[in-house]
Coordinates of C-alpha atoms in Angstrom, one line a residue:
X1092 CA -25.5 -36.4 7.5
X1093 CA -22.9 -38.8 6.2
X1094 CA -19.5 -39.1 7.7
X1095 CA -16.7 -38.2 4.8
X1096 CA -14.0 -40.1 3.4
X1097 CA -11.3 -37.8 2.8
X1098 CA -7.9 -37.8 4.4
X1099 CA -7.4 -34.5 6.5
X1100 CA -3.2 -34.3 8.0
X1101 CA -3.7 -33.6 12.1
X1102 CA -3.0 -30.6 13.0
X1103 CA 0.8 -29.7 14.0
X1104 CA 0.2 -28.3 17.3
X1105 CA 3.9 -26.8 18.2
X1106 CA 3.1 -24.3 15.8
X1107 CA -0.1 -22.7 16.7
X1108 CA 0.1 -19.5 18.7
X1109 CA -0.3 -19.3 22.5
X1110 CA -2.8 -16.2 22.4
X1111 CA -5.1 -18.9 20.6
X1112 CA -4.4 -21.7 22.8
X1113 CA -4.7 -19.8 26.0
X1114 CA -8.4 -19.3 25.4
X1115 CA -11.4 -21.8 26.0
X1116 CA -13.1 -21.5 22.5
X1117 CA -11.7 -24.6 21.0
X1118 CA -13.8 -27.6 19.0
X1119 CA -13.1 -30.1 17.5
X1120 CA -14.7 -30.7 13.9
X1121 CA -15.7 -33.6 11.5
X1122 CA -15.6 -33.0 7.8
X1123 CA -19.3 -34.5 6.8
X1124 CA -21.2 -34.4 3.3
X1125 CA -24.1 -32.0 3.4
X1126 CA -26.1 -31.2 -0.1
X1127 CA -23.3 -33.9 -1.4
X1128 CA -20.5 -31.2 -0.4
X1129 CA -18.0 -31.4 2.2
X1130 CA -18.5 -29.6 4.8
X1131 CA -16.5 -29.1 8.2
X1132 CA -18.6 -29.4 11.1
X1133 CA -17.7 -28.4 14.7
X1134 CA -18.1 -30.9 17.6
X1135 CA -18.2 -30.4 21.3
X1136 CA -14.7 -32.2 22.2
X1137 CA -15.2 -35.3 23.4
X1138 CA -18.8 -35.5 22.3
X1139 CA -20.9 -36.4 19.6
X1140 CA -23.1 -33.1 20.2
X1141 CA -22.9 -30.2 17.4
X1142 CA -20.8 -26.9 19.0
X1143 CA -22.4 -23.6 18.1
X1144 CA -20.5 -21.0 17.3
X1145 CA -22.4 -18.8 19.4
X1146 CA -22.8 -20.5 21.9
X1147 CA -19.8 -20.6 24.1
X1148 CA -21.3 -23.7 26.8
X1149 CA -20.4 -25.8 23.9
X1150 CA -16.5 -24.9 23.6
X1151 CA -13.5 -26.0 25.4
X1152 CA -9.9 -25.7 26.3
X1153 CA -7.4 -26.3 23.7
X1154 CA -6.0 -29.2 26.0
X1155 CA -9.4 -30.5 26.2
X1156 CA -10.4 -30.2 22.7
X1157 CA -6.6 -31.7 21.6
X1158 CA -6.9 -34.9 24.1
X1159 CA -10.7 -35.1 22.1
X1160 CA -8.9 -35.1 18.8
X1161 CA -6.2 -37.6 19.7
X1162 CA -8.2 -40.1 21.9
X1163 CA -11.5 -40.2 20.5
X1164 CA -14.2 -41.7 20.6
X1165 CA -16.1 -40.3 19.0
X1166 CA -13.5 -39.9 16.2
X1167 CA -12.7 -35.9 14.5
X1168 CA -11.0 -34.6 11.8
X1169 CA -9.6 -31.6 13.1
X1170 CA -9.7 -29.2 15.8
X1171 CA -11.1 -25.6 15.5
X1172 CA -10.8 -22.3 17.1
X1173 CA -14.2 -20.5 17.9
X1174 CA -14.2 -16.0 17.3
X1175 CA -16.4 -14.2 19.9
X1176 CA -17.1 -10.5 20.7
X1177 CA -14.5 -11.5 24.0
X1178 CA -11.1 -12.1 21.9
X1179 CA -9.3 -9.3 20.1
X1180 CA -9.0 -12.0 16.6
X1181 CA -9.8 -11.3 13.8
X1182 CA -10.0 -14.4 11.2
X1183 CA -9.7 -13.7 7.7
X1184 CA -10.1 -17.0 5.1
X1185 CA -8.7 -16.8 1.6
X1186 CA -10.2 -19.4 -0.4
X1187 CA -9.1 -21.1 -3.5
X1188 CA -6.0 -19.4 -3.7
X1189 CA -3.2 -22.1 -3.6
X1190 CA -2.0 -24.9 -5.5
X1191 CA -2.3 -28.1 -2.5
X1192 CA 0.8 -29.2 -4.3
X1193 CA 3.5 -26.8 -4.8
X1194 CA 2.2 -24.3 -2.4
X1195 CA 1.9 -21.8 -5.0
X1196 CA -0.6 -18.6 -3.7
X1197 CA -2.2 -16.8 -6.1
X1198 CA -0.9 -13.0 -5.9
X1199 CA -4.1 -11.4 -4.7
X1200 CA -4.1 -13.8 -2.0
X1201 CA -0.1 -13.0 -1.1
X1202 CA -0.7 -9.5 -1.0
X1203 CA -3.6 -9.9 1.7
X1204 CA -1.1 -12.3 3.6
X1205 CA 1.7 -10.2 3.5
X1206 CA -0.1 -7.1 4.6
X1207 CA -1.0 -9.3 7.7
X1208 CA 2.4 -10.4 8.3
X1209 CA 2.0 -10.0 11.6
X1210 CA -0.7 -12.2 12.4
X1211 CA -0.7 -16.0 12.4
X1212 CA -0.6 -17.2 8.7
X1213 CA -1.9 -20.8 8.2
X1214 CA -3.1 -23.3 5.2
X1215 CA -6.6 -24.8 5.5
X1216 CA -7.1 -28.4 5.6
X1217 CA -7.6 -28.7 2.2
X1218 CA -4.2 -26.8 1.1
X1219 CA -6.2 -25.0 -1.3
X1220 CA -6.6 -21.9 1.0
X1221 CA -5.3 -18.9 3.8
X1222 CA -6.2 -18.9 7.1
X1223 CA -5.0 -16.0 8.5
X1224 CA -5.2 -14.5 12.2
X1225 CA -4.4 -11.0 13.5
X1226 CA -6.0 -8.7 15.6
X1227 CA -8.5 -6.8 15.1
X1228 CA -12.9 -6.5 14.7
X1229 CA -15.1 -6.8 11.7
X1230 CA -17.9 -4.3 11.6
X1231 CA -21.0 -6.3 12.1
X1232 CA -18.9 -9.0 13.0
X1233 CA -18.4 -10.4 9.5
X1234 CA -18.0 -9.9 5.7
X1235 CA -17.9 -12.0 2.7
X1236 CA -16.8 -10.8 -0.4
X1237 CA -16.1 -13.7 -3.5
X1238 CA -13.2 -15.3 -1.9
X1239 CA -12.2 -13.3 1.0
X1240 CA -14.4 -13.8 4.5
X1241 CA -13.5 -11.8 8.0
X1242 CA -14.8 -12.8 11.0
X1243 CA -14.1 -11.7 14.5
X1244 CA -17.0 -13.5 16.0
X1245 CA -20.0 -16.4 15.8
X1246 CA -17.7 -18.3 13.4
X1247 CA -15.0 -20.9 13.5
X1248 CA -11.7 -22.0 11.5
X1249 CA -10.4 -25.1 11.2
X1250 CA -6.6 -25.1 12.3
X1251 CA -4.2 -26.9 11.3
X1252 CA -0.9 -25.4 12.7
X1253 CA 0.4 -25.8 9.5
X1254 CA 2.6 -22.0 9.2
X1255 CA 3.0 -20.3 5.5

C-alpha cells in the first residue's frame, strides 16, 4: 500500500446535508495506489486503522471524523459517509460522466440526476463523477450496472460537499 500523490480539494462542509451529518457513520479516507490504481480507502478518524464498511465500531461522528480530517495526524484525503441497513439513504454513484473542467455531464447521467432532484447531488473527488443521495433501499442492498452503482448499505462515498 502506497500513499498517493494526487491533489484531492477538502471537502466544503457548509454544504453537506444535516440528515447525513446528524448520523455517526462518518470516515475519513486516504486515496492509496492498489494494483497501481488509485483507490480511496476509509480510515477510522483519527486513526491509522482501516474502517469497515460493515462494521459500524469503526465509524464516527461527523464532528469527530471532520476534526480527524483537519488536524491529523495521521493525515486524510477526504472524509466519507458510511450506508447501513439503519439510515433511510440510498447512494447512487455515476461514474465517468463529467468533464472535471467545464462541468459538463454527459446526458444519461443528467437524466438520472435530475430524476433525483430531490436528493443531495454532489461531484466526486475526482470531478469526473455523480454522487447522488436520496432516500430510499436497494434490493439486496446493492447493484452495479456499467457505470451506475446503488447502495443503501455496507458501502461508503467519498463527500465532498461540493453541490451540482
Amino acid at each position: 500500500m502506497i500513499k498517493a500523490t494526487a491533489a484531492v480539494d477538502p471537502p466544503i462542509i457548509e454544504n453537506i446535508p444535516e440528515p447525513l451529518t446528524e448520523r455517526p457513520q462518518w470516515v475519513c479516507w486516504r486515496l492509496e495506489e492498489r494494483d497501481e490504481k488509485l483507490t480511496k480507502v476509509p480510515y477510522t478518524p483519527g486513526t491509522r486503522s482501516r474502517a469497515s464498511s460493515t462494521d459500524l465500531m469503526t465509524w464516527s461522528t461527523f464532528e469527530e471524523a471532520l476534526e480527524a480530517y483537519e488536524t491529523g495526524p495521521p493525515l486524510y484525503d477526504g472524509i466519507g459517509f458510511v450506508f447501513s441497513s439503519a439510515d433511510p439513504f440510498v447512494g447512487i454513484d455515476l461514474d465517468d460522466c463529467r468533464d472535471p473542467k467545464s462541468g459538463h455531464i454527459d446526458p444519461w447521467a443528467l437524466k438520472i440526476a435530475d430524476d433525483a432532484s430531490e436528493g443531495y447531488v454532489e461531484a466526486s473527488p475526482s470531478k469526473t463523477g455523480v454522487h447522488i443521495i436520496v432516500e430510499g433501499r436497494v434490493r439486496d442492498g446493492g447493484i452495479r450496472r456499467g457505470p451506475v452503482e446503488m447502495y443503501s448499505r455496507d458501502r461508503f462515498f467519498t463527500i465532498t460537499g461540493e453541490v451540482l
